Amino acid sequence: MSGYDIGLVGLGTMGANLARNLADNGARVALYDPAPDAAARLGAELGAKGYAAKALAELCGALDAPRTVFLMVPAGSAVDQSIADLLPLLSPGDAIIDGGNSLYTDTERRVAACAARGVEFLGFGLSGGSEGARRGPSIMAGGGAAVDRISPLFRAIAAKAEGEACFAHIGPGGAGHFVKMLHNGIEYALMQLIAEAYQIMHGALGMSARDMLPVFRGWAAGEQGGFLVECAARVLATDDPESGRPLVDLIEDRAGQKGTGKWAANATLDFGVAAPTLAEAVHARCMSALRPERIEAQQALGHPAARYAGDRGALLADLGEALLAANASVHAQGFAAMAAAATEKGWPVDLGAVARVWRGGCIIRSRLLGKIAAAYARDARLANLLRDPDMWALVAARDAAWRRVAVAAISHGTPAPAFQSALAYVDAYRTGRLWANMIEGQRDLFGAHGFGRIDRPGRHHADWAAS
Ligand code: 6PG
């Protein structure tokens, strides 16, 4: 048996849907999964387009050379195990693609290990969940020459935005997985902003899920529109079939996390980039995990919650404006982190291409990404998205509304860390003389670390006053 274009290892929901998508786009797919019957069932469904292999050796034997094996297995040790199993079965020139949410430094290590055997290891970031895998994901490809050979097939299965495939060759090594990780960091921050908007409506404005639904639907249709806002509206629109109550009211307020948001926040710090709202969103999930302790603390300490006594319609309008401006800040932070990483790693990352790839298929797709793509089309070397005239106009026009929302949240005891940190980022970024002179003074006083002066070159120490 031979003549198959690609081997797919790992036939869970994502892997199976990807195989279906590949087959729909003309590929002949060899299938393998350690679970008995998974490959046979999918092979029968795909007919002549699918070949169910009973072992990895059989899968590799079915592929045309140079062979391409796509791994859709859980990130971590399963990827290493699959590589160890595959390498003896592959030949120089063959390629292994990891389509999971792998840590980009793991990908770099795997690239080196496979290269020593002449096999190219590619890290592809895929976004869009199982539905995206079936109908068209957004694909952030990392790797070397094999990406060009493989890309026509992946362009075909990718989502399309404004007629363009949501597929980009981001750069070598771990670049694709790095960009996917930042996608998830931004995803965490956008979800947190939406959740805080919900909390302000729920707490300060005392609105029910049903009251909020038209507001979220309005946002989904407006400039703030995007997949995550649509998801929020759908969550609000869903009732518990048993009690008839809005399901969101019955969901435990404890957010899970698989780790990609934390990796993103860690990486921004590793590269020395300020991305406070990406980190804040991870902290917020950690705070949510303290549920029993929070309940006890509320009983013991009380809570300063208060109802908003001002113009409710005006605050709701402000909230929509603040959401869009905060989204812009979050993207500015994420894109600045990608730019810094690309420079340090020597990756030729085209940030405009990243924005275009994120316009469709992925979880953070939104109208704003069209504006971001346009900003990079105007100036591919933008120091920060906030420096683009259109992006800045969008933020500046919402500045006052954003501050009113932050003040309302603070004065009504509604925690809104993402709205506040996103605003602080914008304020700090445009503060020509920041607080750090005071930090430098303290560092020199207690540690003789030295400081630079604005009026002369060199490093200096001071003889600090005794008190
Ligand atoms: C995507 C998603 C996907 C997944 C997240 C969820 O782009 O398709 O980001 O990767 O839904 O990993 O992450 P948490 O479980 O950490 O929220």
XYZ file of N, CA and C and ligand atoms in Angstrom, residues 101 126-129 180 183-184 187-188 256-261 285 363, ligand 1:
71
model
N -0.513 22.251 20.901
C -0.117 23.480 21.609
C 1.166 23.215 22.384
N -2.070 25.632 15.558
C -3.402 25.571 14.935
C -4.402 26.185 15.900
N -5.253 27.038 15.417
C -6.289 27.585 16.285
C -7.658 27.432 15.646
N -8.647 27.303 16.523
C -10.023 27.226 16.043
C -10.798 26.075 16.651
N -10.129 25.318 17.518
C -10.822 24.210 18.176
C -11.210 23.130 17.189
N 1.588 31.015 18.186
C 0.343 30.399 18.691
C 0.212 30.612 20.200
N -0.970 34.017 20.704
C -2.408 34.022 20.383
C -3.200 33.639 21.625
N -2.752 32.599 22.306
C -3.484 32.146 23.486
C -3.363 33.134 24.639
N -5.795 35.633 23.806
C -7.113 35.004 24.030
C -7.508 35.089 25.514
N -6.585 34.749 26.406
C -6.870 34.821 27.839
C -7.271 36.261 28.222
N -10.627 27.126 34.418
C -9.520 26.184 34.202
C -8.450 26.807 33.321
N -7.340 26.164 33.246
C -6.290 26.610 32.321
C -5.341 25.454 32.055
N -4.995 25.332 30.760
C -4.092 24.237 30.405
C -2.644 24.691 30.359
N -2.408 25.989 30.461
C -1.017 26.426 30.612
C -0.477 27.344 29.531
N -1.157 27.430 28.378
C -0.573 28.245 27.304
C -0.582 29.735 27.637
N -1.597 30.184 28.388
C -1.642 31.602 28.770
C -0.496 31.935 29.719
N -7.267 34.034 36.551
C -7.709 32.620 36.602
C -7.241 31.977 37.900
N -9.509 31.541 17.455
C -10.394 31.910 18.558
C -10.460 33.434 18.746
C -7.332 27.635 20.026
C -7.468 27.591 21.523
C -7.092 26.246 22.027
C -7.640 25.944 23.409
C -6.933 26.660 24.478
C -7.721 26.710 25.758
O -6.589 28.483 19.592
O -7.978 26.846 19.342
O -6.630 28.534 22.115
O -5.711 26.140 21.901
O -8.996 26.178 23.450
O -5.737 25.938 24.686
O -6.821 27.001 26.737
P -7.159 26.899 28.264
O -7.741 25.538 28.509
O -5.833 27.090 28.921
O -8.134 27.996 28.541
